[in-house]
């Protein structure tokens, strides 16, 4: 009797995580659409997804470098000369300010 209940609980857990992920990405798309700028919603997603990594990077004074932050730094540097010359810390702080 306990195994079926446990099985249902284990299978239902990922479904709730996917639902909250969808809700978060939908809200992010809506807020990104109202912001000014020339980047597409896919570009905004790269930058928005890196916020937690950027916060860890800034808080650790550059010691913690996440994969999402690395992707966002590359993406930001592709957008212009000023970003190419900026330090990783400056770009991470800019990312957090968005």
Short mmCIF file of C-alpha atoms in Angstrom, two decimals:
data_model
loop_
_atom_site.label_atom_id
_atom_site.label_comp_id
_atom_site.label_asym_id
_atom_site.label_seq_id
_atom_site.Cartn_x
_atom_site.Cartn_y
_atom_site.Cartn_z
CA UNK A 1 0.00 0.00 0.00
CA UNK A 2 2.82 2.39 0.78
CA UNK A 3 4.69 1.82 -2.52
CA UNK A 4 1.90 3.10 -4.83
CA UNK A 5 1.55 6.26 -2.75
CA UNK A 6 5.31 6.80 -2.79
CA UNK A 7 5.42 6.18 -6.54
CA UNK A 8 2.66 8.73 -7.19
CA UNK A 9 4.41 11.28 -4.98
CA UNK A 10 7.74 10.79 -6.76
CA UNK A 11 6.12 11.06 -10.20
CA UNK A 12 4.09 14.15 -9.27
CA UNK A 13 7.10 16.09 -7.97
CA UNK A 14 8.73 16.72 -11.38
CA UNK A 15 5.39 17.78 -12.85
CA UNK A 16 5.00 20.56 -10.32
CA UNK A 17 8.57 21.71 -10.97
CA UNK A 18 7.90 21.87 -14.72
CA UNK A 19 4.72 23.85 -14.15
CA UNK A 20 6.53 26.45 -12.04
CA UNK A 21 9.32 26.60 -14.60
CA UNK A 22 6.79 27.29 -17.36
CA UNK A 23 5.11 29.97 -15.27
CA UNK A 24 8.45 31.63 -14.58
CA UNK A 25 9.49 31.60 -18.22
CA UNK A 26 6.11 32.93 -19.31
CA UNK A 27 6.31 35.81 -16.84
CA UNK A 28 9.87 36.52 -17.90
CA UNK A 29 8.84 36.72 -21.55
CA UNK A 30 6.06 39.13 -20.78
CA UNK A 31 8.29 41.43 -18.75
CA UNK A 32 11.06 41.22 -21.35
CA UNK A 33 8.66 42.32 -24.10
CA UNK A 34 8.02 45.63 -22.38
CA UNK A 35 11.65 46.55 -21.88
CA UNK A 36 13.40 48.79 -24.37
CA UNK A 37 16.24 47.37 -26.36
CA UNK A 38 17.18 45.62 -29.55
CA UNK A 39 17.70 42.13 -28.16
CA UNK A 40 15.21 39.37 -28.85
CA UNK A 41 13.40 37.40 -26.17
CA UNK A 42 15.90 34.54 -26.61
CA UNK A 43 18.74 36.94 -25.87
CA UNK A 44 16.94 38.25 -22.79
CA UNK A 45 16.49 34.68 -21.57
CA UNK A 46 20.25 34.06 -21.70
CA UNK A 47 20.87 37.15 -19.60
CA UNK A 48 17.96 36.60 -17.20
CA UNK A 49 18.92 32.97 -16.63
CA UNK A 50 22.39 34.12 -15.55
CA UNK A 51 21.23 36.43 -12.74
CA UNK A 52 21.77 33.87 -9.96
CA UNK A 53 25.23 33.03 -11.29
CA UNK A 54 26.04 36.74 -11.60
CA UNK A 55 24.96 37.34 -8.00
CA UNK A 56 27.20 34.50 -6.80
CA UNK A 57 30.07 35.83 -8.91
CA UNK A 58 29.76 39.36 -7.49
CA UNK A 59 29.22 38.16 -3.91
CA UNK A 60 32.29 35.90 -4.08
CA UNK A 61 34.41 38.65 -5.66
CA UNK A 62 34.78 36.59 -8.82
CA UNK A 63 35.59 33.22 -7.24
CA UNK A 64 32.32 31.51 -8.27
CA UNK A 65 31.79 31.33 -12.05
CA UNK A 66 28.67 29.53 -13.21
CA UNK A 67 28.03 28.18 -16.70
CA UNK A 68 25.04 30.46 -17.23
CA UNK A 69 27.13 33.49 -16.32
CA UNK A 70 29.80 32.43 -18.79
CA UNK A 71 27.17 32.11 -21.54
CA UNK A 72 25.73 35.54 -20.71
CA UNK A 73 29.19 37.16 -20.68
CA UNK A 74 29.91 35.75 -24.14
CA UNK A 75 26.51 36.90 -25.35
CA UNK A 76 26.96 40.42 -23.95
CA UNK A 77 30.42 40.73 -25.47
CA UNK A 78 29.01 39.90 -28.91
CA UNK A 79 26.76 42.97 -28.69
CA UNK A 80 29.37 45.71 -28.88
CA UNK A 81 32.86 47.08 -28.39
CA UNK A 82 32.14 48.58 -24.96
CA UNK A 83 31.09 45.17 -23.65
CA UNK A 84 34.18 43.55 -25.16
CA UNK A 85 36.41 45.87 -23.14
CA UNK A 86 34.45 45.62 -19.87
CA UNK A 87 35.65 43.34 -17.09
CA UNK A 88 33.69 40.25 -16.13
CA UNK A 89 32.81 41.93 -12.82
CA UNK A 90 31.46 45.04 -14.54
CA UNK A 91 29.33 42.94 -16.89
CA UNK A 92 28.05 40.81 -14.02
CA UNK A 93 26.99 43.94 -12.13
CA UNK A 94 25.32 45.29 -15.26
CA UNK A 95 23.52 41.99 -15.67
CA UNK A 96 22.22 42.24 -12.09
CA UNK A 97 20.99 45.79 -12.69
CA UNK A 98 18.72 44.65 -15.55
#
